[in-house]
Coordinates of C-alpha atoms and ligand atoms in Angstrom, one line a residue:
X258 CA 23.9 36.9 73.4
X259 CA 24.2 33.2 72.8
X260 CA 26.9 31.2 71.3
X261 CA 26.0 32.1 67.7
X262 CA 26.3 35.8 68.4
X263 CA 29.5 35.3 70.1
X264 CA 30.8 33.2 67.2
X265 CA 29.7 36.1 64.7
X266 CA 31.6 38.6 66.9
X267 CA 34.8 36.8 66.9
X268 CA 34.6 36.6 63.2
X269 CA 34.3 40.2 63.1
X270 CA 37.4 40.7 65.3
X271 CA 39.3 38.5 63.1
X272 CA 38.3 40.8 60.0
X273 CA 39.2 43.7 62.2
X274 CA 42.8 42.4 63.1
X275 CA 43.2 41.6 59.2
X276 CA 42.3 45.2 58.3
X277 CA 44.7 46.7 61.1
X278 CA 47.5 44.2 60.5
X279 CA 49.9 47.0 58.8
X280 CA 49.0 49.6 61.4
X281 CA 49.5 47.4 64.4
X282 CA 52.8 46.2 62.8
X283 CA 53.9 49.8 62.4
X284 CA 53.3 50.5 65.8
X285 CA 55.2 47.6 67.0
X286 CA 58.0 48.2 64.7
X287 CA 58.6 51.8 66.3
X288 CA 59.3 50.4 69.8
X289 CA 59.9 46.7 69.4
X290 CA 60.0 43.9 66.7
X291 CA 57.3 44.9 64.2
X292 CA 55.1 41.7 64.6
X293 CA 52.1 42.6 66.4
X294 CA 49.5 43.0 63.6
X295 CA 51.1 39.9 61.8
X296 CA 50.5 38.1 65.3
X297 CA 47.1 39.3 65.9
X298 CA 45.9 38.6 62.3
X299 CA 47.4 35.1 62.1
X300 CA 45.9 34.1 65.4
X301 CA 42.5 35.5 64.8
X302 CA 42.3 33.8 61.4
X303 CA 43.1 30.5 63.0
X304 CA 40.6 31.5 65.8
X305 CA 37.8 31.9 63.1
X306 CA 38.4 28.6 61.5
X307 CA 38.3 26.7 64.7
X308 CA 35.4 28.5 66.0
X309 CA 32.8 28.7 63.2
X310 CA 31.5 25.3 63.6
X311 CA 31.0 25.4 67.6
X312 CA 27.5 26.9 67.4
X313 CA 25.9 23.9 69.3
X314 CA 28.4 24.4 72.2
X315 CA 28.5 26.3 75.3
X316 CA 30.3 29.8 75.3
X317 CA 32.9 28.5 77.8
X318 CA 34.0 25.9 75.0
X319 CA 34.1 28.7 72.6
X320 CA 36.2 31.1 74.7
X321 CA 38.5 28.0 75.7
X322 CA 39.1 27.3 72.0
X323 CA 39.8 30.9 71.0
X324 CA 42.4 31.0 73.9
X325 CA 44.1 27.5 73.2
X326 CA 44.3 28.6 69.5
X327 CA 45.8 31.9 70.3
X328 CA 48.4 30.4 72.6
X329 CA 49.4 27.7 69.9
X330 CA 49.0 29.6 66.6
X331 CA 50.8 32.9 67.6
X332 CA 54.6 33.3 68.7
X333 CA 55.5 36.0 70.8
X334 CA 53.8 37.3 73.8
X335 CA 50.6 38.7 72.7
X336 CA 49.2 35.3 71.6
X337 CA 49.9 33.7 75.1
X338 CA 48.7 36.7 76.8
X339 CA 45.3 37.1 74.8
X340 CA 45.0 33.5 75.1
X341 CA 45.1 33.5 78.9
X342 CA 42.6 36.1 78.9
X343 CA 40.1 33.9 76.7
X344 CA 40.9 30.8 78.4
X345 CA 39.9 32.7 81.9
X346 CA 36.7 34.0 80.3
X347 CA 35.9 30.4 79.3
X348 CA 36.1 29.3 82.7
X349 CA 33.7 32.0 83.9
X350 CA 31.3 30.8 80.9
X351 CA 31.7 27.2 81.5
X352 CA 28.4 25.3 80.6
X353 CA 26.3 28.7 79.8
X354 CA 24.8 29.2 76.5
X355 CA 23.5 32.7 77.3
X356 CA 25.7 35.8 78.3
X357 CA 24.5 39.0 79.6
X358 CA 26.3 42.2 80.9
X359 CA 27.1 40.7 84.2
X360 CA 28.5 37.7 82.7
X361 CA 30.6 39.9 80.3
X362 CA 31.9 42.0 83.0
X363 CA 32.8 38.9 85.1
X364 CA 34.8 37.4 82.0
X365 CA 36.7 40.7 81.4
X366 CA 37.7 40.7 85.2
X367 CA 39.0 37.0 84.8
X368 CA 40.7 38.0 81.6
X369 CA 42.6 41.3 83.1
X370 CA 43.5 39.0 86.0
X371 CA 44.7 36.2 83.6
X372 CA 47.0 38.8 81.7
X373 CA 48.4 40.3 84.9
X374 CA 49.2 36.8 86.1
X375 CA 50.8 35.5 82.9
X376 CA 52.6 38.7 82.1
X377 CA 53.7 39.5 85.7
X378 CA 52.4 43.0 84.7
X379 CA 50.3 45.8 86.4
X380 CA 48.7 49.0 85.1
X381 CA 51.1 51.7 83.8
X382 CA 53.7 49.6 82.1
X383 CA 52.7 50.4 78.6
X384 CA 51.0 47.4 77.8
X385 CA 47.6 46.1 76.8
X386 CA 46.5 46.2 80.5
X387 CA 46.6 50.1 80.2
X388 CA 43.6 49.9 78.0
X389 CA 42.0 46.7 79.5
X390 CA 42.1 47.9 83.2
X391 CA 40.5 51.4 82.7
X392 CA 38.1 49.9 80.3
X393 CA 36.8 47.5 83.0
X394 CA 36.9 49.9 85.8
X395 CA 34.6 52.3 83.6
X396 CA 32.3 49.6 82.5
X397 CA 31.7 48.4 86.1
X398 CA 31.0 52.1 87.2
X399 CA 28.5 52.5 84.3
X400 CA 26.9 49.1 85.0
X401 CA 26.5 50.2 88.7
X402 CA 25.0 53.7 87.4
X403 CA 22.3 51.5 85.8
X404 CA 23.3 52.1 82.3
X405 CA 22.2 50.0 79.5
X406 CA 24.7 47.3 78.0
X407 CA 25.4 49.4 75.2
X408 CA 26.1 52.2 77.2
X409 CA 28.4 50.2 79.3
X410 CA 30.4 49.0 76.4
X411 CA 30.5 52.7 75.0
X412 CA 32.2 53.7 78.3
X413 CA 34.6 50.9 78.0
X414 CA 35.6 51.7 74.6
X415 CA 36.2 55.5 75.7
X416 CA 38.3 54.4 78.4
X417 CA 40.2 52.0 76.3
X418 CA 40.9 54.6 73.8
X419 CA 42.0 57.2 76.6
X420 CA 44.3 54.3 77.8
X421 CA 46.0 54.1 74.4
X422 CA 46.7 58.0 74.6
X423 CA 48.1 57.4 78.1
X424 CA 50.5 54.7 76.7
X425 CA 52.0 57.5 74.7
X426 CA 53.1 59.3 77.7
X427 CA 54.9 56.6 79.4
X428 CA 58.0 54.2 79.1
X429 CA 57.6 50.7 78.6
X430 CA 58.7 48.5 81.5
X431 CA 57.3 45.2 80.2
X432 CA 57.8 43.4 77.0
X433 CA 60.2 43.9 74.1
X434 CA 59.5 47.7 74.1
X435 CA 61.0 48.0 77.6
X436 CA 64.5 47.1 76.0
X437 CA 64.4 50.8 74.7
X438 CA 63.0 52.2 77.9
X439 CA 62.5 56.1 77.7
X440 CA 62.9 56.3 74.2
X441 CA 59.6 54.3 73.9
X442 CA 57.6 57.5 75.1
X443 CA 55.8 59.3 72.5
X444 CA 54.6 56.0 71.0
X445 CA 51.4 54.3 71.5
X446 CA 51.4 50.6 72.7
X447 CA 50.3 48.2 70.1
X448 CA 48.7 45.7 72.6
X449 CA 46.6 48.6 74.1
X450 CA 45.6 49.4 70.5
X451 CA 44.6 46.0 69.3
X452 CA 42.5 45.5 72.7
X453 CA 40.6 48.7 72.0
X454 CA 39.9 47.5 68.6
X455 CA 38.6 44.1 69.9
X456 CA 36.3 45.9 72.4
X457 CA 34.9 48.3 69.6
X458 CA 33.9 45.2 67.8
X459 CA 31.9 44.0 70.7
X460 CA 30.4 47.5 71.0
X461 CA 29.4 47.7 67.5
X462 CA 27.9 44.1 67.5
X463 CA 25.6 45.3 70.3
Ligands
ADP757 P1 56.3 40.1 71.1 O1 56.1 41.4 72.2 O2 56.7 39.0 71.6 O3 56.8 40.7 69.9 P2 53.6 41.0 70.2 O4 54.3 42.1 69.3 O5 52.7 40.4 69.4 O6 54.6 40.2 70.7 O7 52.8 42.0 71.2 C1 53.2 43.2 72.1 C2 52.1 43.6 72.9 O8 52.1 42.6 74.0 C3 52.7 44.9 73.6 O9 52.4 46.0 72.8 C4 52.0 44.8 75.0 O10 50.8 45.4 74.8 C5 51.8 43.2 75.2 N1 52.8 42.8 76.2 C6 53.9 42.5 76.2 N2 54.5 42.0 77.1 C7 53.4 42.0 78.0 C8 53.4 41.8 79.7 N3 54.4 41.4 80.3 N4 52.0 41.9 80.1 C9 50.9 42.3 79.5 N5 51.1 43.0 78.1 C10 52.3 42.6 77.4
MG758 MG1 56.3 42.3 68.8

C-alpha cells in the first residue's frame, strides 16, 4: 500500500465512525457517559479533512497527523488513546511511502504498546485492548503460518470480534465504565467495538 491507499482507508474509517455513531454512543450510554460514538465520529471527521491532501507525504506523516488530530479534536479518553496508537504507528512508518503486511504488524504492535502505556491498562480490563491484543496475536500467528495479507487481516477481524464478545463477560476496571464495576458485566465495550470496525475497514480495503 502507498500513502494514497492509506488516506483512502482513513476516509472509509471516518465514514464508518459516522455510520456507527449512534450505536457506539448507545453502548457507551449503558456503562458510562454515552459519548463514544460522538467522539469517534467527530475525531475521524477532523482526521479526514486533515489527511486528504497528504498524498505526497510519507505514511509516517499521515499517521502522525491522524494521531495529533485525534488527541486535539476529541475530548475524553478514546481520542488520546487512539491518538497515541496512531502516533506510535507513525514513528514506525517515518519516511516510508510503501507499507507491507510486516510494516502493518509492526504498526499494530507499536499502537497496542502506546495504548497500554497511555491508558496504564492491560488485557482483560474491558477496554479496546481486549480486541486489539487478540487481533495482533492472531495476525502474527497467521503471518508466521505463511497466510496471505488478506487472510492475516481476516484472522485479526475474527479475533477482534471475539474480543468484543469477551468484554461482555467481564467487569470494567479502567475508564469511566469502571465506576459501575460489576454492573458493567453483560455489556460490550464501546472501544473494543470501534476498534473492530476500524480493523474491518482495513480488511475490506484489502
Ligand atoms: P470517555 O471514557 O472519556 O467518555 P470514550 O467514551 O470516547 O471516552 O471512550 C471510552 C472507551 O475508551 C472505552 O470503551 C474503552 O474501550 C476505552 N478506554 C477507556 N479507558 C481506557 C484505558 N485506560 N485503557 C484503554 N482503553 C480505555
Ligand atoms: Mg464515554
